[in-house]
C-alpha cells in the first residue's frame, strides 16, 4: 500500500512541477539569491527534524523583508512543496501506518487545501496579515503544549477505526485548509495523533504525508493565481531539497530543546509584528 500512496504522490508532484515550470518560463524571474537559498536550506533542515518550516520561514521573510506579506502563504506552499515531498517518501517508507487511516487522512488534507487555496489567493493584505498573525500564535501554542508536556503522550496504535477515524479525517480536512493560510500542519497533526492514542512515530508519516499530498494541490492554485513570490519559492525549493537529505541521513544529534525555544521566541515576535501591520493597514483603510 505504501508504494501505491507514494506512486500517487509522485503523480501529484509531477503535475505541480509541470504547472510551476510553465509559470517560471512565463515570469522569467531569474535565479534566487544566496540569501533565499539559505532560507530554504535552514528551514527545511529543521522541518525534517520535526520543528516545522512555515512559521520559521514566515519569521525570516518578515524580519528580512524578503517577501510581501500578502503573498507569503502562497510562497510558503509553492516553495516548500518539493522538500516536503522528499520527506514524505523517506518517512512513509520508514514508519508503519495502517493504510486506510493514512489514505483517508491524506485525501482529507488535499480536499481541504484545494478549497482553501483559492480563498487565500484572493484575500487582501490586511486579512492575510491578520490571519497569519493568528496562525503563528496558534502554531506557537501547539509547540508550547508539546514542549511543556501538556499534550497527550500518545499510545501504541498505528491505525484508527470508527469514531476516532472520522474525527481524524475531519480534523485533517480543516488542517489542510488552514495550511493554505500559512498555519503549519505539523504541530496540530502531532497533537491530533497523540490525542487519538496513536504511536508518536506515526505522526511523522501522517503529518509529512498530509503536507506532501496537499501542497501540490494548493500550490498549483497559487501558481495559476500568481499569488506567490517566484524567486523566494525557488530559493526554498532549491535550498530545501538537499537539506532534507542532510537532516534525514547525516544528523545524529542537535540541542533540539534549545532550538525549539529559540524558534518559539522568533515566531511570537513575528506574530506580533504581523498583527501590528494588520492594525496599521486597518487604520490606513479607515482614513
Short mmCIF file of C-alpha atoms in Angstrom, two decimals:
data_model
loop_
_atom_site.label_atom_id
_atom_site.label_comp_id
_atom_site.label_asym_id
_atom_site.label_seq_id
_atom_site.Cartn_x
_atom_site.Cartn_y
_atom_site.Cartn_z
CA UNK A 1 0.00 0.00 0.00
CA UNK A 2 2.89 2.37 0.76
CA UNK A 3 4.05 2.01 -2.85
CA UNK A 4 0.59 2.98 -4.13
CA UNK A 5 0.48 6.03 -1.84
CA UNK A 6 3.95 7.10 -2.96
CA UNK A 7 3.10 6.42 -6.61
CA UNK A 8 0.05 8.69 -6.44
CA UNK A 9 2.16 11.29 -4.62
CA UNK A 10 4.68 11.10 -7.45
CA UNK A 11 1.93 11.86 -10.00
CA UNK A 12 0.64 14.75 -7.87
CA UNK A 13 4.14 16.16 -7.67
CA UNK A 14 4.72 15.79 -11.42
CA UNK A 15 1.50 17.74 -12.06
CA UNK A 16 2.72 20.52 -9.76
CA UNK A 17 6.20 20.61 -11.33
CA UNK A 18 4.75 20.89 -14.86
CA UNK A 19 2.50 23.79 -13.83
CA UNK A 20 5.32 25.52 -11.92
CA UNK A 21 7.85 25.15 -14.76
CA UNK A 22 5.32 26.74 -17.10
CA UNK A 23 4.94 29.60 -14.61
CA UNK A 24 8.72 30.01 -14.34
CA UNK A 25 9.04 30.29 -18.12
CA UNK A 26 6.27 32.87 -18.29
CA UNK A 27 7.58 35.05 -15.46
CA UNK A 28 11.34 34.83 -16.17
CA UNK A 29 12.10 35.81 -12.58
CA UNK A 30 15.76 34.77 -12.64
CA UNK A 31 17.79 32.75 -10.14
CA UNK A 32 17.18 33.05 -6.38
CA UNK A 33 19.76 34.90 -4.29
CA UNK A 34 22.15 33.08 -1.90
CA UNK A 35 20.09 34.54 0.95
CA UNK A 36 16.92 32.85 -0.32
CA UNK A 37 18.78 29.56 -0.82
CA UNK A 38 19.96 29.79 2.79
CA UNK A 39 16.37 30.30 3.96
CA UNK A 40 15.37 27.16 2.07
CA UNK A 41 18.21 25.07 3.46
CA UNK A 42 17.90 26.10 7.11
CA UNK A 43 14.11 25.95 7.38
CA UNK A 44 13.79 22.59 5.63
CA UNK A 45 16.69 21.14 7.62
CA UNK A 46 14.80 21.77 10.86
CA UNK A 47 11.49 20.83 9.22
CA UNK A 48 12.86 17.33 8.65
CA UNK A 49 13.66 17.13 12.36
CA UNK A 50 10.04 17.93 13.24
CA UNK A 51 10.21 21.65 14.11
CA UNK A 52 8.18 22.72 11.06
CA UNK A 53 9.08 25.16 8.30
CA UNK A 54 6.13 27.51 7.75
CA UNK A 55 6.42 29.58 10.93
CA UNK A 56 10.25 29.93 10.85
CA UNK A 57 10.16 30.82 7.15
CA UNK A 58 7.45 33.42 7.76
CA UNK A 59 9.56 34.91 10.56
CA UNK A 60 12.61 35.06 8.27
CA UNK A 61 10.68 36.55 5.34
CA UNK A 62 9.05 39.15 7.59
CA UNK A 63 12.19 40.04 9.53
CA UNK A 64 14.39 40.41 6.43
CA UNK A 65 11.58 41.93 4.33
CA UNK A 66 12.14 39.36 1.60
CA UNK A 67 8.52 38.76 0.58
CA UNK A 68 5.41 40.95 0.57
CA UNK A 69 3.06 39.92 3.40
CA UNK A 70 0.09 39.26 1.11
CA UNK A 71 1.88 36.55 -0.87
CA UNK A 72 3.78 34.84 1.97
CA UNK A 73 1.19 31.98 2.26
CA UNK A 74 1.48 31.14 -1.45
CA UNK A 75 5.27 31.38 -1.35
CA UNK A 76 5.43 29.00 1.62
CA UNK A 77 3.24 26.41 -0.09
CA UNK A 78 4.92 26.56 -3.50
CA UNK A 79 8.49 26.77 -2.22
CA UNK A 80 8.29 24.06 0.43
CA UNK A 81 6.38 21.54 -1.71
CA UNK A 82 9.32 19.63 -3.21
CA UNK A 83 11.32 19.36 0.06
CA UNK A 84 8.22 18.10 1.89
CA UNK A 85 7.54 15.53 -0.84
CA UNK A 86 11.09 14.20 -0.36
CA UNK A 87 10.44 13.96 3.40
CA UNK A 88 7.23 12.04 2.78
CA UNK A 89 8.99 9.49 0.58
CA UNK A 90 11.57 8.96 3.33
CA UNK A 91 9.20 8.67 6.31
CA UNK A 92 6.30 6.78 4.70
CA UNK A 93 8.76 4.02 3.81
CA UNK A 94 10.40 4.05 7.24
CA UNK A 95 7.40 4.07 9.62
CA UNK A 96 4.43 1.66 9.59
CA UNK A 97 0.94 3.20 9.46
CA UNK A 98 -2.34 1.37 8.86
CA UNK A 99 -3.04 2.01 5.13
CA UNK A 100 -6.73 3.00 5.40
CA UNK A 101 -6.03 5.54 8.16
CA UNK A 102 -3.16 7.10 6.26
CA UNK A 103 -5.03 7.15 2.92
CA UNK A 104 -8.19 8.79 4.29
CA UNK A 105 -6.22 11.42 6.22
CA UNK A 106 -4.18 12.27 3.12
CA UNK A 107 -7.30 12.60 0.95
CA UNK A 108 -8.93 14.85 3.57
CA UNK A 109 -5.89 17.13 3.72
CA UNK A 110 -5.81 17.50 -0.08
CA UNK A 111 -9.53 18.34 -0.22
CA UNK A 112 -9.14 20.99 2.46
CA UNK A 113 -6.14 22.57 0.74
CA UNK A 114 -7.77 22.54 -2.68
CA UNK A 115 -10.73 24.52 -1.36
CA UNK A 116 -8.63 26.83 0.81
CA UNK A 117 -6.03 27.94 -1.75
CA UNK A 118 -8.47 29.88 -3.95
CA UNK A 119 -9.84 31.72 -0.94
CA UNK A 120 -6.42 32.71 0.41
CA UNK A 121 -5.15 33.75 -3.05
CA UNK A 122 -7.80 36.45 -3.27
CA UNK A 123 -7.53 37.88 0.25
CA UNK A 124 -6.36 41.49 0.69
CA UNK A 125 -3.05 42.09 2.50
CA UNK A 126 -4.63 43.18 5.80
CA UNK A 127 -6.63 39.97 6.11
CA UNK A 128 -3.58 37.89 5.26
CA UNK A 129 -1.54 39.75 7.90
CA UNK A 130 -4.28 39.24 10.48
CA UNK A 131 -4.76 35.59 9.56
CA UNK A 132 -1.05 34.81 9.60
CA UNK A 133 -0.55 36.61 12.91
CA UNK A 134 -3.26 34.47 14.49
CA UNK A 135 -1.92 31.38 12.69
CA UNK A 136 1.55 31.91 14.13
CA UNK A 137 0.17 32.27 17.64
CA UNK A 138 -1.83 29.05 17.19
CA UNK A 139 1.34 27.29 16.00
CA UNK A 140 3.29 28.56 19.00
CA UNK A 141 0.50 27.36 21.28
CA UNK A 142 0.77 23.81 19.96
CA UNK A 143 4.57 23.92 20.15
CA UNK A 144 4.48 25.08 23.77
CA UNK A 145 1.96 22.38 24.72
CA UNK A 146 4.33 19.75 23.37
CA UNK A 147 7.48 21.28 24.89
CA UNK A 148 5.83 21.60 28.33
CA UNK A 149 4.45 18.03 28.14
CA UNK A 150 0.86 19.29 28.29
CA UNK A 151 -0.29 17.36 25.21
CA UNK A 152 -1.33 13.69 25.37
CA UNK A 153 1.72 11.45 25.01
CA UNK A 154 0.09 9.08 22.54
CA UNK A 155 -0.29 5.30 22.62
CA UNK A 156 0.77 2.30 20.57
CA UNK A 157 -1.83 2.23 17.78
CA UNK A 158 -0.73 2.52 14.15
CA UNK A 159 -4.28 2.92 12.80
CA UNK A 160 -7.77 4.11 13.71
CA UNK A 161 -11.34 2.83 13.34
CA UNK A 162 -14.88 4.06 13.98
CA UNK A 163 -15.44 7.48 15.56
CA UNK A 164 -11.72 8.11 16.04
CA UNK A 165 -11.08 7.65 12.32
CA UNK A 166 -13.94 10.04 11.46
CA UNK A 167 -12.51 12.65 13.85
CA UNK A 168 -9.04 12.25 12.33
CA UNK A 169 -10.36 12.72 8.79
CA UNK A 170 -12.49 15.77 9.63
CA UNK A 171 -9.71 17.48 11.57
CA UNK A 172 -7.14 16.78 8.86
CA UNK A 173 -9.50 18.33 6.30
CA UNK A 174 -9.58 21.51 8.40
CA UNK A 175 -5.80 21.46 8.87
CA UNK A 176 -5.36 21.09 5.11
CA UNK A 177 -7.45 24.21 4.53
CA UNK A 178 -5.53 26.15 7.19
CA UNK A 179 -2.20 25.18 5.61
CA UNK A 180 -3.01 27.46 2.70
CA UNK A 181 -3.08 30.42 5.10
CA UNK A 182 0.34 29.56 6.46
CA UNK A 183 -0.63 27.54 9.54
CA UNK A 184 1.88 24.69 9.66
CA UNK A 185 0.24 21.27 9.89
CA UNK A 186 2.97 19.52 11.90
CA UNK A 187 2.19 20.66 15.45
CA UNK A 188 -1.62 20.30 15.31
CA UNK A 189 -1.35 17.00 13.43
CA UNK A 190 1.02 15.69 16.08
CA UNK A 191 -1.43 16.78 18.78
CA UNK A 192 -4.26 15.01 16.91
CA UNK A 193 -2.29 11.77 16.58
CA UNK A 194 -1.37 11.80 20.27
CA UNK A 195 -4.92 12.64 21.41
CA UNK A 196 -6.34 9.71 19.43
CA UNK A 197 -3.95 7.27 21.10
CA UNK A 198 -1.64 6.59 18.17
CA UNK A 199 2.09 5.98 18.39
CA UNK A 200 4.19 9.19 18.36
CA UNK A 201 6.24 7.76 15.48
CA UNK A 202 3.10 7.53 13.34
CA UNK A 203 2.86 11.34 13.48
CA UNK A 204 5.79 11.69 11.06
CA UNK A 205 4.39 9.87 8.01
CA UNK A 206 0.91 11.28 8.69
CA UNK A 207 1.94 14.92 9.01
CA UNK A 208 4.61 14.81 6.30
CA UNK A 209 2.42 12.73 4.01
CA UNK A 210 -0.54 15.09 4.53
CA UNK A 211 1.60 18.11 3.70
CA UNK A 212 3.19 16.38 0.70
CA UNK A 213 -0.21 15.47 -0.72
CA UNK A 214 -1.98 18.76 -0.07
CA UNK A 215 0.84 21.12 -1.03
CA UNK A 216 0.98 20.24 -4.76
CA UNK A 217 -2.80 20.73 -4.99
CA UNK A 218 -2.71 24.06 -3.15
CA UNK A 219 0.47 25.21 -4.89
CA UNK A 220 -0.97 24.67 -8.37
CA UNK A 221 -3.72 27.09 -7.38
CA UNK A 222 -1.23 29.64 -6.04
CA UNK A 223 0.87 29.36 -9.22
CA UNK A 224 -2.13 29.79 -11.51
CA UNK A 225 -3.36 32.76 -9.46
CA UNK A 226 0.20 34.20 -9.35
CA UNK A 227 -0.19 34.67 -5.60
CA UNK A 228 3.41 33.93 -4.60
CA UNK A 229 6.98 35.22 -4.96
CA UNK A 230 8.75 33.23 -7.68
CA UNK A 231 12.36 33.88 -6.64
CA UNK A 232 11.67 33.20 -2.97
CA UNK A 233 9.81 29.97 -3.78
CA UNK A 234 12.68 28.78 -5.97
CA UNK A 235 15.11 29.54 -3.15
CA UNK A 236 13.07 27.46 -0.71
CA UNK A 237 12.88 24.52 -3.12
CA UNK A 238 16.47 24.52 -4.39
CA UNK A 239 17.96 25.11 -0.96
CA UNK A 240 15.49 22.83 0.80
CA UNK A 241 15.77 19.51 -1.03
CA UNK A 242 19.45 18.83 -0.14
CA UNK A 243 18.76 19.97 3.43
CA UNK A 244 16.18 17.18 3.80
CA UNK A 245 18.74 14.51 2.91
CA UNK A 246 21.35 16.02 5.24
CA UNK A 247 18.92 16.10 8.17
CA UNK A 248 17.36 12.68 7.49
CA UNK A 249 20.55 10.70 6.91
CA UNK A 250 23.54 12.58 8.32
CA UNK A 251 22.45 14.38 11.50
CA UNK A 252 22.55 12.28 14.66
CA UNK A 253 22.32 14.84 17.48
CA UNK A 254 21.44 18.52 17.96
CA UNK A 255 20.39 20.59 21.01
CA UNK A 256 16.76 20.42 19.89
CA UNK A 257 15.23 21.81 23.10
CA UNK A 258 17.29 24.99 22.86
CA UNK A 259 16.46 25.35 19.17
CA UNK A 260 12.73 24.91 19.79
CA UNK A 261 12.68 27.65 22.45
CA UNK A 262 14.56 29.95 20.08
CA UNK A 263 12.06 29.22 17.31
CA UNK A 264 9.14 29.92 19.70
CA UNK A 265 10.60 33.31 20.60
CA UNK A 266 11.11 34.27 16.95
CA UNK A 267 7.60 33.13 15.96
CA UNK A 268 5.96 35.12 18.78
CA UNK A 269 7.86 38.23 17.70
CA UNK A 270 6.78 37.70 14.08
CA UNK A 271 3.15 37.09 15.07
CA UNK A 272 3.07 40.37 16.98
CA UNK A 273 4.68 42.16 14.01
CA UNK A 274 2.08 40.71 11.62
CA UNK A 275 -0.80 41.76 13.86
CA UNK A 276 0.64 45.27 14.22
CA UNK A 277 0.94 45.50 10.43
CA UNK A 278 -2.69 44.40 10.08
CA UNK A 279 -3.76 47.07 12.59
CA UNK A 280 -1.85 49.76 10.66
CA UNK A 281 -3.42 48.60 7.40
CA UNK A 282 -6.86 48.81 9.00
CA UNK A 283 -6.13 52.37 10.22
CA UNK A 284 -4.95 53.38 6.75
CA UNK A 285 -8.12 51.97 5.16
CA UNK A 286 -10.29 53.84 7.67
CA UNK A 287 -8.75 57.24 6.80
#
